[in-house]
Coordinates of C-alpha atoms and ligand atoms in Angstrom, one line a residue:
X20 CA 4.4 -17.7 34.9
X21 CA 3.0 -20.8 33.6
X22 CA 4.8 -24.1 32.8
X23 CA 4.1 -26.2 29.8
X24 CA 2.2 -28.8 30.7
X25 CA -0.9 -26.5 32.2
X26 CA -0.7 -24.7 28.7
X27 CA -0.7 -27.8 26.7
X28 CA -3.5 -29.8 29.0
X29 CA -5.4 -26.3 29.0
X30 CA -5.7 -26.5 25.0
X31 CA -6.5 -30.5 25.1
X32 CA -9.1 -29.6 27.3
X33 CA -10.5 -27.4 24.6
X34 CA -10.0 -30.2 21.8
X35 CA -7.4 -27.5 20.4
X36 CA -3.9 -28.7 19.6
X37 CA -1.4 -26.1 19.9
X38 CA 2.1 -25.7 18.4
X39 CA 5.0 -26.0 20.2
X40 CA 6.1 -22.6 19.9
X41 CA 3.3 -21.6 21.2
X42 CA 3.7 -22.9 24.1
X43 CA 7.4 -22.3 24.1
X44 CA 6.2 -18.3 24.0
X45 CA 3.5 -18.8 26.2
X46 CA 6.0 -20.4 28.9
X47 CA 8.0 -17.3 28.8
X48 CA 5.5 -14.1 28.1
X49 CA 2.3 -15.3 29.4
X50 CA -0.1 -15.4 31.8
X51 CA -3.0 -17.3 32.5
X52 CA -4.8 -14.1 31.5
X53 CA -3.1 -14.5 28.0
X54 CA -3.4 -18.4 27.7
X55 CA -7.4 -18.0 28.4
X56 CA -7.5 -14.7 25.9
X57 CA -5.8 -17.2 23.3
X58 CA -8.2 -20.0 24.0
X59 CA -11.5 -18.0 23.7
X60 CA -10.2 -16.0 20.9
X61 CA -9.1 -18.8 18.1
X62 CA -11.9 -18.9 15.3
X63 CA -14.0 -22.2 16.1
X64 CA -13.0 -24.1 12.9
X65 CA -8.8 -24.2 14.5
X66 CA -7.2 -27.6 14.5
X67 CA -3.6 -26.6 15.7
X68 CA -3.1 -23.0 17.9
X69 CA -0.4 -21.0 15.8
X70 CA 1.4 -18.2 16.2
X71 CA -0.7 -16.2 14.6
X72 CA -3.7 -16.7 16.7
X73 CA -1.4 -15.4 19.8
X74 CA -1.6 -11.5 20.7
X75 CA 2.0 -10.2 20.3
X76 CA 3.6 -13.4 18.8
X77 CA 5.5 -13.9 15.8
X78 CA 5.6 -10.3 15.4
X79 CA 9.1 -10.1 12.9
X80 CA 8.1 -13.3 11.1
X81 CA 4.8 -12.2 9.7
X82 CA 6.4 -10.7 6.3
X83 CA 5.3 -6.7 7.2
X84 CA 7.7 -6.3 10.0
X85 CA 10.4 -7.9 8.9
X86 CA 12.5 -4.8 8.7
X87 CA 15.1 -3.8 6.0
X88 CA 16.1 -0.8 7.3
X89 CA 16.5 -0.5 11.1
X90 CA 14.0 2.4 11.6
X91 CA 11.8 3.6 8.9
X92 CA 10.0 1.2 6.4
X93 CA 7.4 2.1 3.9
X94 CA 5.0 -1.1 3.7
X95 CA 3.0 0.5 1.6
X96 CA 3.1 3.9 -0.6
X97 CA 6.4 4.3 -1.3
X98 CA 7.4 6.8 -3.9
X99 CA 6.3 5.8 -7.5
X100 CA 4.2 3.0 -6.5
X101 CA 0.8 3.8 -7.4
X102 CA -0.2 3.6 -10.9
X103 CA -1.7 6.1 -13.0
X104 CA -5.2 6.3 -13.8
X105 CA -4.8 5.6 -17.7
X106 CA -8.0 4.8 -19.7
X107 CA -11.3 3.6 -18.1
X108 CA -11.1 2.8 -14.3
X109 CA -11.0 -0.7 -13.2
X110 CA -14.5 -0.3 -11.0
X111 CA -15.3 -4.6 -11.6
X112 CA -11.9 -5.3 -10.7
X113 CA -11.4 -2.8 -8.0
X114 CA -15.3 -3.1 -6.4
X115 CA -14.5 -7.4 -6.7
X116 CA -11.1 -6.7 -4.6
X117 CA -12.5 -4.8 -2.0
X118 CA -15.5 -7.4 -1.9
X119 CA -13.1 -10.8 -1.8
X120 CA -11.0 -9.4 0.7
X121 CA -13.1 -7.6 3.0
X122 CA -15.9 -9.8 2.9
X123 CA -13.5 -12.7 4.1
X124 CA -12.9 -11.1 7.2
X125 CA -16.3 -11.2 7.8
X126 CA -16.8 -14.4 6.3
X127 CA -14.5 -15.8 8.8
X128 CA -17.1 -15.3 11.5
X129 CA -20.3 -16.6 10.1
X130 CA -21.5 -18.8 7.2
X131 CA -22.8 -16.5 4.8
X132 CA -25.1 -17.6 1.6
X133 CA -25.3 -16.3 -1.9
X134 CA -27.3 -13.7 -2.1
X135 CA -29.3 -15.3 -4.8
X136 CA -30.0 -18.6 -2.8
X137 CA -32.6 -16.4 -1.0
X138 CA -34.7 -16.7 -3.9
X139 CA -35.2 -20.5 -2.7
X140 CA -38.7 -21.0 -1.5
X141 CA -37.0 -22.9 1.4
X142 CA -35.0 -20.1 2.7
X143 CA -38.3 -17.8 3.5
X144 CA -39.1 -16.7 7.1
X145 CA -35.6 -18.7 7.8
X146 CA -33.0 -17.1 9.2
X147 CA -30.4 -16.2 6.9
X148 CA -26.8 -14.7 6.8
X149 CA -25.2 -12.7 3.6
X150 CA -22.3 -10.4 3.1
X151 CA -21.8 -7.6 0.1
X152 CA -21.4 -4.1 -0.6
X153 CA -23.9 -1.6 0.2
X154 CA -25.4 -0.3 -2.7
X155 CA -28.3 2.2 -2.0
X156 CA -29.3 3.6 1.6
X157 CA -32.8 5.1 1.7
X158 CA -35.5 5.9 4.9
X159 CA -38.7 4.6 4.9
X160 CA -41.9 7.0 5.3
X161 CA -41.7 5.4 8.9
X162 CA -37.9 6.2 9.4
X163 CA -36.3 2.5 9.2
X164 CA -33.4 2.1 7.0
X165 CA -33.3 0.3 3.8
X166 CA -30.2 -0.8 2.2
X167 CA -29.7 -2.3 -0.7
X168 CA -27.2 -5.1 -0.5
X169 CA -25.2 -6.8 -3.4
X170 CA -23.0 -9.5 -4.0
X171 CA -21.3 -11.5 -6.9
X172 CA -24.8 -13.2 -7.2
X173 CA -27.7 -10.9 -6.8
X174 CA -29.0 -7.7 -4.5
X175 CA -31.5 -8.0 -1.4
X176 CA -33.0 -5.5 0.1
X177 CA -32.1 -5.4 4.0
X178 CA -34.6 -3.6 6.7
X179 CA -32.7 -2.3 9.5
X180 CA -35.9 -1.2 12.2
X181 CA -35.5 1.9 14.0
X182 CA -36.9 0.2 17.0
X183 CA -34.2 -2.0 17.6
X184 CA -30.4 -1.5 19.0
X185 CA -28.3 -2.2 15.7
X186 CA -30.0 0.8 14.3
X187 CA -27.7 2.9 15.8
X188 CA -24.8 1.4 13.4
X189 CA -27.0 0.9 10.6
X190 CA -27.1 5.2 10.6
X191 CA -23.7 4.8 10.1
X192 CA -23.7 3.1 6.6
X193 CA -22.0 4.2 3.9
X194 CA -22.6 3.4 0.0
X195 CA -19.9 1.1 -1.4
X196 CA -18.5 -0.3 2.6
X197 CA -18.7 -4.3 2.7
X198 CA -21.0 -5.7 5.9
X199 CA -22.1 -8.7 6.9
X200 CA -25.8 -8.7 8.0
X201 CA -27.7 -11.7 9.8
X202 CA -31.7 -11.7 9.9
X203 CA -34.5 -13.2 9.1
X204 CA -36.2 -13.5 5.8
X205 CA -39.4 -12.2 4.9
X206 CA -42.3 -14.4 3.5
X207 CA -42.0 -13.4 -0.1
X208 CA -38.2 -13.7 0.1
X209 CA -37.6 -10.0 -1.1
X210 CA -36.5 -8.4 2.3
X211 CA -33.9 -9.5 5.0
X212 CA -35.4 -8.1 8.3
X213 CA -31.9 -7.2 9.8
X214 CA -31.0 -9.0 13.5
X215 CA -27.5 -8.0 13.4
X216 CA -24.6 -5.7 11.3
X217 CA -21.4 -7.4 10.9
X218 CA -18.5 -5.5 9.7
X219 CA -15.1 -6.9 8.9
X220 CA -13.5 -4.7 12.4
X221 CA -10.6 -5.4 14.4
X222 CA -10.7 -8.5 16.5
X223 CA -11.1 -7.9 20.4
X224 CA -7.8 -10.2 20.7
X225 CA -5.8 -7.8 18.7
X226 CA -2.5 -6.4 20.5
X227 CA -0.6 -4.0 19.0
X228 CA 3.3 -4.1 18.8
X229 CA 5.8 -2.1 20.5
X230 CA 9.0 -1.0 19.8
X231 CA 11.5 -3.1 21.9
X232 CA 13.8 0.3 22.2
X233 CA 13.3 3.6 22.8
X234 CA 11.7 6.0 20.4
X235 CA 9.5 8.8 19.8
X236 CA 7.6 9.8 17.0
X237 CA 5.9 13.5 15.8
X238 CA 2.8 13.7 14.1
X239 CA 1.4 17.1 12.7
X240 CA -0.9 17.3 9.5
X241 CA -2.1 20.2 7.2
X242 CA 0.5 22.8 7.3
X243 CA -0.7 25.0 4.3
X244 CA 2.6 26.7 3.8
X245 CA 1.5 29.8 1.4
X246 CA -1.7 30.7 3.0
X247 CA -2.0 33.9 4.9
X248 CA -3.7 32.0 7.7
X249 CA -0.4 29.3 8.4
X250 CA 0.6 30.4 11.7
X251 CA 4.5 31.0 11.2
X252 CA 5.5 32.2 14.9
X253 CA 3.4 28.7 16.7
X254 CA 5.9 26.8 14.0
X255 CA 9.0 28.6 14.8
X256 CA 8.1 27.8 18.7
X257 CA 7.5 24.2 17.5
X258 CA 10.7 24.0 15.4
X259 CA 12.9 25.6 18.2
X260 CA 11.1 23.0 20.6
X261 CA 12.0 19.9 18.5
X262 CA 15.8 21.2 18.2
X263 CA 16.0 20.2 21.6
X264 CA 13.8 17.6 21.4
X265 CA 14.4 13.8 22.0
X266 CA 12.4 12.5 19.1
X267 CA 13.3 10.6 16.1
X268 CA 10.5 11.0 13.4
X269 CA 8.2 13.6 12.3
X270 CA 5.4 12.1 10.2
X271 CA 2.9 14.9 8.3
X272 CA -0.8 13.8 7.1
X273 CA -0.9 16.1 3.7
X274 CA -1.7 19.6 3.2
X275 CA 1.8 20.6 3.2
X276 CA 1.2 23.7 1.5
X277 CA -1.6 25.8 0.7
X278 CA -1.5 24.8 -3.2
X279 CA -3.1 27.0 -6.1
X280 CA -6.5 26.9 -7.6
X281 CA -7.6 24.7 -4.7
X282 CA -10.9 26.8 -4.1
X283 CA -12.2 29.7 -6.0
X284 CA -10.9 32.9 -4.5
X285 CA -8.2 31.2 -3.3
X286 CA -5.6 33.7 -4.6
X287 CA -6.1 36.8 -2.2
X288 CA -5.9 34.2 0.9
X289 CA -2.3 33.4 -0.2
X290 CA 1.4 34.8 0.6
X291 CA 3.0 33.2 -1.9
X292 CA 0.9 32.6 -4.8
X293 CA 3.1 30.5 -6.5
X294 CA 3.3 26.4 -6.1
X295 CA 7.2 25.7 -6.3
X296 CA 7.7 28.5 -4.2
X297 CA 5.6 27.1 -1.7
X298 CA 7.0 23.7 -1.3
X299 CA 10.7 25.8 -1.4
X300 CA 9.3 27.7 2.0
X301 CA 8.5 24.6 3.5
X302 CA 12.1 22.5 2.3
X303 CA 13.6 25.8 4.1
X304 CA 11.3 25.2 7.0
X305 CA 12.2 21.4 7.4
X306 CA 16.0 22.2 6.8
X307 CA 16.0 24.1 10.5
X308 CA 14.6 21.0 11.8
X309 CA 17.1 18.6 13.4
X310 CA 19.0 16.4 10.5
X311 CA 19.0 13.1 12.9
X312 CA 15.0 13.3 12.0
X313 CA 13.6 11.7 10.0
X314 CA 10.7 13.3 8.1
X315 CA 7.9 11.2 6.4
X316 CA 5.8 13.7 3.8
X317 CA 2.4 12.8 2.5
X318 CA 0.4 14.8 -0.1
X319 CA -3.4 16.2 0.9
X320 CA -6.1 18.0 -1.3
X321 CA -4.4 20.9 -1.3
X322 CA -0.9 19.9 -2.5
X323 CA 0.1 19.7 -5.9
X324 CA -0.2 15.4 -7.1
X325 CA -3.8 14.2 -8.3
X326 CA -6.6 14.5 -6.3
X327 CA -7.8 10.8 -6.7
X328 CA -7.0 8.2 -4.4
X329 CA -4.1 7.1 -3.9
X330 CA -2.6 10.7 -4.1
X331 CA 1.4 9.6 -5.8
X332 CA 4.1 11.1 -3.7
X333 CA 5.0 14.4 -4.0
X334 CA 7.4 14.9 -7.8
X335 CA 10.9 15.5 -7.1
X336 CA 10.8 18.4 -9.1
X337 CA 8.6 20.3 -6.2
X338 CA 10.8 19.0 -3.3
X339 CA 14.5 20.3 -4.7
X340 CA 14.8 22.6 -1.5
X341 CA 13.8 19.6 1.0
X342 CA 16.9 18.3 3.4
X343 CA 17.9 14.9 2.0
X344 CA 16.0 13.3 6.0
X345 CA 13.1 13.6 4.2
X346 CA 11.0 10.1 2.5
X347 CA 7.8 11.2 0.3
X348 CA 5.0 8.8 0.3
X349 CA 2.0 8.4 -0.8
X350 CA -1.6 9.2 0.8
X351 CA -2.3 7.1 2.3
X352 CA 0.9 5.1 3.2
X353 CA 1.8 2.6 5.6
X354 CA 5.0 3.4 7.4
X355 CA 7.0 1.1 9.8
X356 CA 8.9 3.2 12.9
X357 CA 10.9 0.5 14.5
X358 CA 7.9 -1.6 13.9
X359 CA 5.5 0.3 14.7
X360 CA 3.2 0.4 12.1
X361 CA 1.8 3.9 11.2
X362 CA -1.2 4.3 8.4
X363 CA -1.2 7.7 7.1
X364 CA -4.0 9.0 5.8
X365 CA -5.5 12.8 4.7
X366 CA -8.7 12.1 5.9
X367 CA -10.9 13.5 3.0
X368 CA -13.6 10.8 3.2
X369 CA -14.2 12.4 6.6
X370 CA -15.7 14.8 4.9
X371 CA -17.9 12.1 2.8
X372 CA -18.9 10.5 6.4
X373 CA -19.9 13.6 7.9
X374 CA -22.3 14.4 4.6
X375 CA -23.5 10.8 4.9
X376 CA -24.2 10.0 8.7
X377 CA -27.6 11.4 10.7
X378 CA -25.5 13.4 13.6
X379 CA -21.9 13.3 12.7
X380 CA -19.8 16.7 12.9
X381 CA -16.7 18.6 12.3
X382 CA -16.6 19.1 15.8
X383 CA -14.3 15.4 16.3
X384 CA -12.8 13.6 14.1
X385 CA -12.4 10.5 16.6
X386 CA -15.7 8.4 15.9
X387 CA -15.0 9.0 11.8
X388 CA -11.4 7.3 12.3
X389 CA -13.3 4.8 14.7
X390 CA -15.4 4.0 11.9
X391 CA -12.7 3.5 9.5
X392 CA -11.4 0.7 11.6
X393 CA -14.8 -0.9 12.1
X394 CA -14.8 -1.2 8.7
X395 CA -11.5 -1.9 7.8
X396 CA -11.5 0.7 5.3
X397 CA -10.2 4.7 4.9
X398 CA -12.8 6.1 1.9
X399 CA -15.9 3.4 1.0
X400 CA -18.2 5.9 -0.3
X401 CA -17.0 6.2 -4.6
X402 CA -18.3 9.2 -6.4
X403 CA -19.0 12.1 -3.7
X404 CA -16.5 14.6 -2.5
X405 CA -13.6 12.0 -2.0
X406 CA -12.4 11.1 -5.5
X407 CA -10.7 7.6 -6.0
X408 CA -8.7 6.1 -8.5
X409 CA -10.3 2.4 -9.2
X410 CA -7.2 0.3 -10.1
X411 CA -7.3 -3.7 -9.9
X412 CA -6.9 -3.2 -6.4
X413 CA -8.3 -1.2 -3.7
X414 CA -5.4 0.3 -1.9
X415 CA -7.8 2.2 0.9
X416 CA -8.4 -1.1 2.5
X417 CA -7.0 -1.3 6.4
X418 CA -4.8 -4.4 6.5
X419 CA -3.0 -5.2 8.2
X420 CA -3.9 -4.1 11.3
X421 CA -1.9 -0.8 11.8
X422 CA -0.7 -0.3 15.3
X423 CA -1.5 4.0 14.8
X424 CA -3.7 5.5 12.1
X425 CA -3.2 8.7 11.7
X426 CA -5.2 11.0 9.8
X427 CA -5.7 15.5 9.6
X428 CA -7.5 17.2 6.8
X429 CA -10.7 18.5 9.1
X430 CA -7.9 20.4 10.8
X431 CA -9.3 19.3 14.5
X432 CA -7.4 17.3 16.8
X433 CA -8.8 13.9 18.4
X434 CA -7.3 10.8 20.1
X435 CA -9.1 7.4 20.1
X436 CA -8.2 3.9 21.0
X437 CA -10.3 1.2 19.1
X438 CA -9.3 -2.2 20.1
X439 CA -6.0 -1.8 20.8
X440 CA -5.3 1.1 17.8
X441 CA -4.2 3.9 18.2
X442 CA -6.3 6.5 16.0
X443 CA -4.3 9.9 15.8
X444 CA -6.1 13.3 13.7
X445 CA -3.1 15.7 14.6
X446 CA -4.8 18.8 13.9
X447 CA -3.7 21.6 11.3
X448 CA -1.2 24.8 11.5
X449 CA -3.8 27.0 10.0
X450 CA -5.6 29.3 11.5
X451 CA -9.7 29.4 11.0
X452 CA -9.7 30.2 7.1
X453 CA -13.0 32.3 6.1
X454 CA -14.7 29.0 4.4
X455 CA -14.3 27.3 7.8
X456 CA -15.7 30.1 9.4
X457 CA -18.8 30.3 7.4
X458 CA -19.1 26.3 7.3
X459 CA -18.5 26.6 11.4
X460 CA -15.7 24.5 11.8
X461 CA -13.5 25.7 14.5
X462 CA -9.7 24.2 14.1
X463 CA -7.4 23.1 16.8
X464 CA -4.4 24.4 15.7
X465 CA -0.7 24.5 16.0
X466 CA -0.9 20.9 17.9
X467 CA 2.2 18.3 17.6
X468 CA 1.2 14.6 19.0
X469 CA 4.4 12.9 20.5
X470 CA 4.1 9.3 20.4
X471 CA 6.3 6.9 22.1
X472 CA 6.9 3.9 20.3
X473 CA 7.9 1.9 23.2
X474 CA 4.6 2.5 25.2
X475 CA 1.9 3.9 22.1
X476 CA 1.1 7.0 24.7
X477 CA 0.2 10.2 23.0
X478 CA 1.4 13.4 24.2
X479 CA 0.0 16.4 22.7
X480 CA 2.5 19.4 23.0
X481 CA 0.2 22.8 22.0
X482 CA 2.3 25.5 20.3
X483 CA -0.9 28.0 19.8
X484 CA 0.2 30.2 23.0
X485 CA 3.7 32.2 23.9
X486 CA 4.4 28.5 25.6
X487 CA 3.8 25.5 24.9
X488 CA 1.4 23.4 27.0
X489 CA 1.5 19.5 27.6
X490 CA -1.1 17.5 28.3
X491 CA -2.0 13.5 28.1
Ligands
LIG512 O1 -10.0 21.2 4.7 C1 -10.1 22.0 5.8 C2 -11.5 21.9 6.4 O2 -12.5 22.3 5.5 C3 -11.8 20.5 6.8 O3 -12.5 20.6 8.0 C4 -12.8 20.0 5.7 C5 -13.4 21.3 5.3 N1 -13.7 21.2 3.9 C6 -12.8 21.3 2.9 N2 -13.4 21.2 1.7 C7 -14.7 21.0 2.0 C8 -15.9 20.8 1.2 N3 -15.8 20.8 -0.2 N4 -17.0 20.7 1.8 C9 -17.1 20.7 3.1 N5 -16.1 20.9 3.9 C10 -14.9 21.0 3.4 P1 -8.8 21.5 3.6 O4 -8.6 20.3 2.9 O5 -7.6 21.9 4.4 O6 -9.3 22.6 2.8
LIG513 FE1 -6.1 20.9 5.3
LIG514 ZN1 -7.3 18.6 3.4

């Protein structure tokens, strides 16, 4: 425990001032751990400590967790609330968005230049900061990266040297993702010889919320309902399990069903062949389940909404059979469970990172969600195998700070904690389908993740065998 006036002299001492609140909260919850976490963790230009700069503080005041509805929210991607692509996309707009908002997260760390002030004869062999999308990635004959770089202003060319340790995350670029990079200028002013990769990431001082009572959550992804490969006897173990289950939510990534005309040849690898059918199975499915759930439904590649993202909720016209426990969202979505704050998302630009990134496999999905935090963002790359809808706003961004991400679509399991978040890829209830065989990705099937919204500890509960097996 600490009393007041050690908290108050501790900020003085720091030339910080500090809100009473603060120090109200601090007084009660904290520890001299905390107070010194606080004190090295306020950005340098703070005048007055706020709540806000305090791990855990001022966490039903803050606008996103002020809850209407005592369990389930949707913050983001309710039903109906993404707008159609009509006419030209918005790519100035939606590229601009993405820019002003990321970039200030990044901004907030360093002081960053126009890029075209680095055309000023001054500014050459200096050392110089800038922030802007990345626009094109190439090797060089000698295997450093360059990466073309481009603000509001201008473009710079940015050399990241194999040689040196940030090279390691400059392999992990993407086209389109917003970074901050600080180096030094080269003699004619045309090339920034990088020192160092900022990206907008998740501060070390973040601490996720928990719920104050007790709750527990499911997440499952890709259940293909219709394909010949959905494993029907691991679900009716799962479904008997949950009948007895103490859990309140079951949250599904997309892929409900198995869709139509998804990939050619698609036909002979389905039992029911046709789409309203499909969603019926699964409303029967879900009606078995517990009513006291409550079941939170996003849309994937395969199911029957737009591909482009973000996918609208699944129509009420495919979801007539559904028990009335279940809320459609969007993909992603952003879903409060008693405050918990859950981001839901397919995961198709995994697929896009995977193409893009020297090393990166199907074989776990954990660094690709890792990355997503890093860069506060779910699909960067536009125009490869992740189509987007480019509206005024970029809805892929990650913010706030969710306390779980959860993602499926490469249909393998993997758990991951990233400073302080929870990343979650539930897995599939598919068996290996003959594409993934001959692309060698081996799924993790028939897998439910229990999480406990008091604590944030995962349980996986596997349903693949005769019984079911728990591990941590
Ligand atoms: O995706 C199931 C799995 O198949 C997942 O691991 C991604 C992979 N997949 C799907 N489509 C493609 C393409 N076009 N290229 C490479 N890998 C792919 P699902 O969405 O369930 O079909
Ligand atoms: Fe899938
Ligand atoms: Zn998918």
């Amino acid at each position: 425990m600490l009393d007041t006036e050690t908290i108050v002299r501790r900020f003085l001492d720091t030339k910080l001032q500090v809100h009473p609140e603060v120090v109200k909260y601090l007084a009660k919850n904290g520890d001299t751990d905390l107070l010194e976490r606080v004190v090295s963790s306020v950005p340098g230009d703070t005048i007055v400590v706020l709540a806000q700069h305090v791990p855990g503080m001022g966490l039903t005041k803050d606008g996103t967790r002020f809850l209407t509805d005592p369990e389930v929210e949707i913050i983001n991607g309710s039903e109906g609330s993404s707008r159609g692509v009509v006419g030209v996309a918005d790519y100035l707009h939606y590229f601009r968005h993405r820019y002003d908002h990321l970039g200030g997260l990044i901004r907030s760390r360093c002081s960053a230049m126009p890029i075209d002030a680095l055309k000023k004869p001054r500014y050459r062999e200096e050392k110089c900061t800038i922030i802007g999308l990345v626009s094109e990635i190439k090797s060089t004959t000698k295997g450093h990266r360059r990466v073309d770089v481009e603000d509001t202003t201008g473009t710079v060319a940015v050399l990241f040297n194999k040689d040196r340790p940030e090279f390691a995350d400059a392999e992990t670029l993407l086209p389109d993702e917003v970074i901050g990079v600080k180096g030094s200028l080269s003699s004619d002013g045309k090339l920034l010889f990088a020192d160092q990769l900022l990206r907008p990431d998740i501060p070390f001082s973040h601490a996720p919320y928990t719920s104050e009572t007790p709750g527990k959550a499911v997440l499952i992804s890709d259940i293909h309902v219709g394909s010949d490969t959905f494993l029907d006897a691991a679900w009716d173990r799962f479904s008997q399990w949950i009948n007895g289950a103490d859990v309140s939510y079951l949250l599904c990534a997309g892929d409900l069903v198995d869709g139509i005309g998804i990939y050619p040849g698609q036909e002979a690898e389905l039992t029911i062949k046709n789409i309203y059918e499909q969603y019926d199975f699964l409303g029967e499915l879900l009606q078995s389940l517990p009513s006291r759930l409550k079941i939170i439904l996003a849309p994937g590649n395969h199911d029957v909404v737009r591909g482009a993202e973000p996918q609208p909720a699944i129509p009420r016209k495919f979801t007539g059979k559904f028990p009335d426990n279940c809320v459609f969202v969007e993909n992603p979505a952003l879903v409060s469970l008693q405050g918990v704050r859950v981001l839901m998302y397919h995961g198709r630009s995994i697929d896009d990172q995977i193409g893009l990134t020297p090393g990166a496999s199907y074989e776990n999905p954990s660094p690709m969600m890792e990355w997503m935090l890093k860069r506060r963002h779910l699909a960067p790359t536009y125009g490869r195998k992740t189509p987007i809808a480019a509206d005024k706003q970029d809805h892929l961004m990650i913010d706030p700070i969710p306390e779980v991400l959860m993602t499926g679509h490469v249909h393998v399991m993997g758990i991951v904690h990233y400073h302080g978040t929870l990343a979650i890829n539930a897995g599939t209830w598919q068996s290996q389908t003959a594409f993934q065989k001959q692309m060698n990705i081996n799924p993790t099937p028939a897998r439910a993740v229990v999480l406990n919204l008091q604590t944030l500890v995962p349980t996986v509960h596997d349903f693949s065998g005769e019984e079911m097996v728990i591990s941590g």
